[in-house]
């Protein structure tokens, strides 16, 4: 009834399994990148969430300020308008979903539909206005090493094992010279969620790329795959490396730890309604 409709919070009026399916239907496009929007959807979900500061309790996916300038224009977010534009028709189709819920759910869909683990997810984020944008500099700088990576992720409230698991997302997608300035994919199957970030990191000899672009590494043998300076920290730092060795050996351990750390990332700083259900969505087939 009308009465019920006006008292029901908007997050309860959304068919989230339906949104999941609609996002999944947007993943494939043979003319885009390696054929899937999954990697850039995942990067959007992560950058929407990774601004969290556990001391001031600011940032995170809750307000979804990543869609507003100036946060949308921070260097780290270059190229994410591609993902936002692709998802926009779903905001029209499901007007009661918040952007924070839509973008984080897109990350879950990407992980699951590209062959990764099931990721628990809850709705109920409430969008905020541009005045609440987070300051620049909260996301990691790819040019730096282990100390910087720890500073950034400890600020979100993560420990070394969780950080090492999260960076395994770099099995997916690629770097774009017109976005970050870096170039190339991390492995030969950038649209499959695997533990290849760890196996490639350990199995290859990585040498500085000879070019005029920013300092990055390429595999010595083929020159086809890349690592960021910040990625190399997971090979050179002994405490990170212990997890890298485990995840390279044991994909199930990686999937389990990634699923937990990624679900936590998407919830940083969010105060969910008490009755928000926890979803475990089924993959499409
Ligand atoms: Fe990342 N990432 N990321 N990343 N990331 C880039 C691409 C992708 C760093 C830098 C870059 C995570 C952690 C880190 C994904 C997911 C995740 C690019 C290239 C840079 C640079 C962007 C471009 O040119 O298009 C750094 C530094 C870190 C770190 O210090 C740990 C995490 C935690 C995740 C996650 O999802 C949990 C994905 C996916 C991509 C590929 C995007 C695409 O369009 O393809």
PDB file of C-alpha atoms in Angstrom, residues 18-160:
ATOM      1  CA  UNK A  18      17.871  -8.865  -9.464  1.00  0.00           C
ATOM      2  CA  UNK A  19      20.503  -6.120  -9.320  1.00  0.00           C
ATOM      3  CA  UNK A  20      23.204  -8.806  -9.056  1.00  0.00           C
ATOM      4  CA  UNK A  21      21.912 -10.413 -12.276  1.00  0.00           C
ATOM      5  CA  UNK A  22      21.677  -7.056 -14.043  1.00  0.00           C
ATOM      6  CA  UNK A  23      25.274  -6.191 -13.114  1.00  0.00           C
ATOM      7  CA  UNK A  24      26.430  -9.628 -14.259  1.00  0.00           C
ATOM      8  CA  UNK A  25      24.759  -8.993 -17.621  1.00  0.00           C
ATOM      9  CA  UNK A  26      26.885  -5.840 -18.036  1.00  0.00           C
ATOM     10  CA  UNK A  27      30.242  -7.577 -17.547  1.00  0.00           C
ATOM     11  CA  UNK A  28      30.904  -8.931 -21.013  1.00  0.00           C
ATOM     12  CA  UNK A  29      31.776  -6.687 -23.932  1.00  0.00           C
ATOM     13  CA  UNK A  30      34.192  -7.978 -26.540  1.00  0.00           C
ATOM     14  CA  UNK A  31      35.077  -4.432 -27.560  1.00  0.00           C
ATOM     15  CA  UNK A  32      36.165  -3.309 -24.087  1.00  0.00           C
ATOM     16  CA  UNK A  33      39.687  -4.039 -22.827  1.00  0.00           C
ATOM     17  CA  UNK A  34      40.123  -7.810 -22.352  1.00  0.00           C
ATOM     18  CA  UNK A  35      36.402  -8.427 -22.882  1.00  0.00           C
ATOM     19  CA  UNK A  36      35.035  -7.726 -19.401  1.00  0.00           C
ATOM     20  CA  UNK A  37      34.091  -4.755 -17.228  1.00  0.00           C
ATOM     21  CA  UNK A  38      34.654  -6.964 -14.175  1.00  0.00           C
ATOM     22  CA  UNK A  39      38.155  -5.692 -13.370  1.00  0.00           C
ATOM     23  CA  UNK A  40      37.182  -2.014 -13.494  1.00  0.00           C
ATOM     24  CA  UNK A  41      34.002  -2.708 -11.462  1.00  0.00           C
ATOM     25  CA  UNK A  42      36.209  -4.342  -8.823  1.00  0.00           C
ATOM     26  CA  UNK A  43      38.607  -1.381  -8.824  1.00  0.00           C
ATOM     27  CA  UNK A  44      35.605   0.979  -8.397  1.00  0.00           C
ATOM     28  CA  UNK A  45      34.300  -0.989  -5.394  1.00  0.00           C
ATOM     29  CA  UNK A  46      37.755  -0.983  -3.814  1.00  0.00           C
ATOM     30  CA  UNK A  47      38.428   2.728  -4.350  1.00  0.00           C
ATOM     31  CA  UNK A  48      34.950   3.602  -3.050  1.00  0.00           C
ATOM     32  CA  UNK A  49      35.786   1.683   0.158  1.00  0.00           C
ATOM     33  CA  UNK A  50      39.533   2.091   0.621  1.00  0.00           C
ATOM     34  CA  UNK A  51      39.326   5.735   1.751  1.00  0.00           C
ATOM     35  CA  UNK A  52      38.341   4.623   5.246  1.00  0.00           C
ATOM     36  CA  UNK A  53      40.267   5.999   8.228  1.00  0.00           C
ATOM     37  CA  UNK A  54      39.631   3.940  11.353  1.00  0.00           C
ATOM     38  CA  UNK A  55      40.788   6.730  13.705  1.00  0.00           C
ATOM     39  CA  UNK A  56      38.462   9.485  12.463  1.00  0.00           C
ATOM     40  CA  UNK A  57      35.798   6.998  11.221  1.00  0.00           C
ATOM     41  CA  UNK A  58      35.616   8.919   7.949  1.00  0.00           C
ATOM     42  CA  UNK A  59      35.567   7.643   4.376  1.00  0.00           C
ATOM     43  CA  UNK A  60      34.586   4.192   3.151  1.00  0.00           C
ATOM     44  CA  UNK A  61      31.816   3.126   0.804  1.00  0.00           C
ATOM     45  CA  UNK A  62      28.909   4.317   2.921  1.00  0.00           C
ATOM     46  CA  UNK A  63      28.431   7.826   1.483  1.00  0.00           C
ATOM     47  CA  UNK A  64      29.730   6.843  -1.951  1.00  0.00           C
ATOM     48  CA  UNK A  65      31.468  10.192  -2.273  1.00  0.00           C
ATOM     49  CA  UNK A  66      33.701   8.696  -4.999  1.00  0.00           C
ATOM     50  CA  UNK A  67      31.048   9.724  -7.545  1.00  0.00           C
ATOM     51  CA  UNK A  68      31.421  13.425  -6.696  1.00  0.00           C
ATOM     52  CA  UNK A  69      34.183  15.874  -7.601  1.00  0.00           C
ATOM     53  CA  UNK A  70      36.745  16.462  -6.219  1.00  0.00           C
ATOM     54  CA  UNK A  71      37.063  12.805  -5.087  1.00  0.00           C
ATOM     55  CA  UNK A  72      36.118  11.475  -8.548  1.00  0.00           C
ATOM     56  CA  UNK A  73      39.010  13.531  -9.940  1.00  0.00           C
ATOM     57  CA  UNK A  74      41.692  12.366  -7.526  1.00  0.00           C
ATOM     58  CA  UNK A  75      44.587  10.882  -9.542  1.00  0.00           C
ATOM     59  CA  UNK A  76      44.055   7.439  -8.007  1.00  0.00           C
ATOM     60  CA  UNK A  77      40.496   7.385  -9.398  1.00  0.00           C
ATOM     61  CA  UNK A  78      41.411   8.136 -13.014  1.00  0.00           C
ATOM     62  CA  UNK A  79      39.397   5.961 -15.379  1.00  0.00           C
ATOM     63  CA  UNK A  80      36.719   4.924 -12.900  1.00  0.00           C
ATOM     64  CA  UNK A  81      34.112   7.027 -14.728  1.00  0.00           C
ATOM     65  CA  UNK A  82      34.140   4.139 -17.251  1.00  0.00           C
ATOM     66  CA  UNK A  83      32.700   1.839 -14.573  1.00  0.00           C
ATOM     67  CA  UNK A  84      30.291   4.434 -13.188  1.00  0.00           C
ATOM     68  CA  UNK A  85      28.902   5.171 -16.650  1.00  0.00           C
ATOM     69  CA  UNK A  86      28.393   1.465 -17.356  1.00  0.00           C
ATOM     70  CA  UNK A  87      26.460   1.017 -14.078  1.00  0.00           C
ATOM     71  CA  UNK A  88      24.326   4.175 -14.342  1.00  0.00           C
ATOM     72  CA  UNK A  89      21.386   2.555 -16.223  1.00  0.00           C
ATOM     73  CA  UNK A  90      20.963   0.189 -13.248  1.00  0.00           C
ATOM     74  CA  UNK A  91      20.500   3.141 -10.882  1.00  0.00           C
ATOM     75  CA  UNK A  92      17.649   4.221 -13.206  1.00  0.00           C
ATOM     76  CA  UNK A  93      16.206   0.700 -13.307  1.00  0.00           C
ATOM     77  CA  UNK A  94      16.504   0.209  -9.510  1.00  0.00           C
ATOM     78  CA  UNK A  95      16.074   3.792  -8.212  1.00  0.00           C
ATOM     79  CA  UNK A  96      15.900   2.764  -4.549  1.00  0.00           C
ATOM     80  CA  UNK A  97      19.398   1.301  -4.431  1.00  0.00           C
ATOM     81  CA  UNK A  98      22.060   3.640  -3.056  1.00  0.00           C
ATOM     82  CA  UNK A  99      25.166   4.256  -5.120  1.00  0.00           C
ATOM     83  CA  UNK A 100      27.236   2.882  -2.257  1.00  0.00           C
ATOM     84  CA  UNK A 101      25.320  -0.396  -2.402  1.00  0.00           C
ATOM     85  CA  UNK A 102      25.407  -0.500  -6.220  1.00  0.00           C
ATOM     86  CA  UNK A 103      29.161   0.045  -6.524  1.00  0.00           C
ATOM     87  CA  UNK A 104      30.123  -2.379  -3.752  1.00  0.00           C
ATOM     88  CA  UNK A 105      27.749  -5.018  -5.133  1.00  0.00           C
ATOM     89  CA  UNK A 106      29.395  -4.561  -8.552  1.00  0.00           C
ATOM     90  CA  UNK A 107      32.689  -5.574  -6.912  1.00  0.00           C
ATOM     91  CA  UNK A 108      31.087  -8.711  -5.479  1.00  0.00           C
ATOM     92  CA  UNK A 109      29.596  -9.608  -8.870  1.00  0.00           C
ATOM     93  CA  UNK A 110      32.974  -9.125 -10.573  1.00  0.00           C
ATOM     94  CA  UNK A 111      34.809 -11.409  -8.116  1.00  0.00           C
ATOM     95  CA  UNK A 112      32.160 -14.146  -8.224  1.00  0.00           C
ATOM     96  CA  UNK A 113      31.329 -14.121 -11.932  1.00  0.00           C
ATOM     97  CA  UNK A 114      34.996 -14.148 -12.951  1.00  0.00           C
ATOM     98  CA  UNK A 115      35.493 -17.341 -10.957  1.00  0.00           C
ATOM     99  CA  UNK A 116      36.425 -16.104  -7.490  1.00  0.00           C
ATOM    100  CA  UNK A 117      34.987 -16.976  -4.079  1.00  0.00           C
ATOM    101  CA  UNK A 118      31.521 -16.140  -2.752  1.00  0.00           C
ATOM    102  CA  UNK A 119      31.667 -12.782  -0.944  1.00  0.00           C
ATOM    103  CA  UNK A 120      29.177 -11.976   1.819  1.00  0.00           C
ATOM    104  CA  UNK A 121      27.462  -8.623   1.257  1.00  0.00           C
ATOM    105  CA  UNK A 122      24.887  -6.462   3.060  1.00  0.00           C
ATOM    106  CA  UNK A 123      22.787  -3.506   1.801  1.00  0.00           C
ATOM    107  CA  UNK A 124      21.939  -0.275   3.585  1.00  0.00           C
ATOM    108  CA  UNK A 125      24.616   2.318   2.685  1.00  0.00           C
ATOM    109  CA  UNK A 126      23.236   5.868   2.529  1.00  0.00           C
ATOM    110  CA  UNK A 127      24.691   8.242  -0.070  1.00  0.00           C
ATOM    111  CA  UNK A 128      26.229  11.552   0.990  1.00  0.00           C
ATOM    112  CA  UNK A 129      26.813  14.817  -0.817  1.00  0.00           C
ATOM    113  CA  UNK A 130      29.999  16.246  -2.342  1.00  0.00           C
ATOM    114  CA  UNK A 131      30.901  18.264   0.771  1.00  0.00           C
ATOM    115  CA  UNK A 132      31.709  14.952   2.479  1.00  0.00           C
ATOM    116  CA  UNK A 133      34.285  13.857  -0.116  1.00  0.00           C
ATOM    117  CA  UNK A 134      37.418  12.364   1.444  1.00  0.00           C
ATOM    118  CA  UNK A 135      40.745  14.204   1.139  1.00  0.00           C
ATOM    119  CA  UNK A 136      43.171  13.160  -1.618  1.00  0.00           C
ATOM    120  CA  UNK A 137      45.949  10.724  -0.728  1.00  0.00           C
ATOM    121  CA  UNK A 138      44.045   7.986   1.106  1.00  0.00           C
ATOM    122  CA  UNK A 139      44.563   5.311  -1.564  1.00  0.00           C
ATOM    123  CA  UNK A 140      47.950   3.640  -2.116  1.00  0.00           C
ATOM    124  CA  UNK A 141      50.631   5.167  -4.337  1.00  0.00           C
ATOM    125  CA  UNK A 142      51.880   2.474  -6.727  1.00  0.00           C
ATOM    126  CA  UNK A 143      55.346   4.047  -6.901  1.00  0.00           C
ATOM    127  CA  UNK A 144      56.053   3.294  -3.222  1.00  0.00           C
ATOM    128  CA  UNK A 145      57.027   0.231  -1.190  1.00  0.00           C
ATOM    129  CA  UNK A 146      56.079  -1.889   1.819  1.00  0.00           C
ATOM    130  CA  UNK A 147      56.152   0.885   4.463  1.00  0.00           C
ATOM    131  CA  UNK A 148      53.719   3.013   2.507  1.00  0.00           C
ATOM    132  CA  UNK A 149      51.433   0.055   1.721  1.00  0.00           C
ATOM    133  CA  UNK A 150      51.322  -0.777   5.456  1.00  0.00           C
ATOM    134  CA  UNK A 151      50.628   2.859   6.425  1.00  0.00           C
ATOM    135  CA  UNK A 152      47.670   3.003   4.023  1.00  0.00           C
ATOM    136  CA  UNK A 153      46.108  -0.363   4.918  1.00  0.00           C
ATOM    137  CA  UNK A 154      46.763  -0.170   8.670  1.00  0.00           C
ATOM    138  CA  UNK A 155      44.859   3.159   8.558  1.00  0.00           C
ATOM    139  CA  UNK A 156      41.869   1.181   7.221  1.00  0.00           C
ATOM    140  CA  UNK A 157      42.287  -1.343  10.044  1.00  0.00           C
ATOM    141  CA  UNK A 158      43.842  -4.253   8.105  1.00  0.00           C
ATOM    142  CA  UNK A 159      46.760  -6.498   9.096  1.00  0.00           C
ATOM    143  CA  UNK A 160      49.527  -7.978   6.931  1.00  0.00           C
TER     144      UNK A 160
END
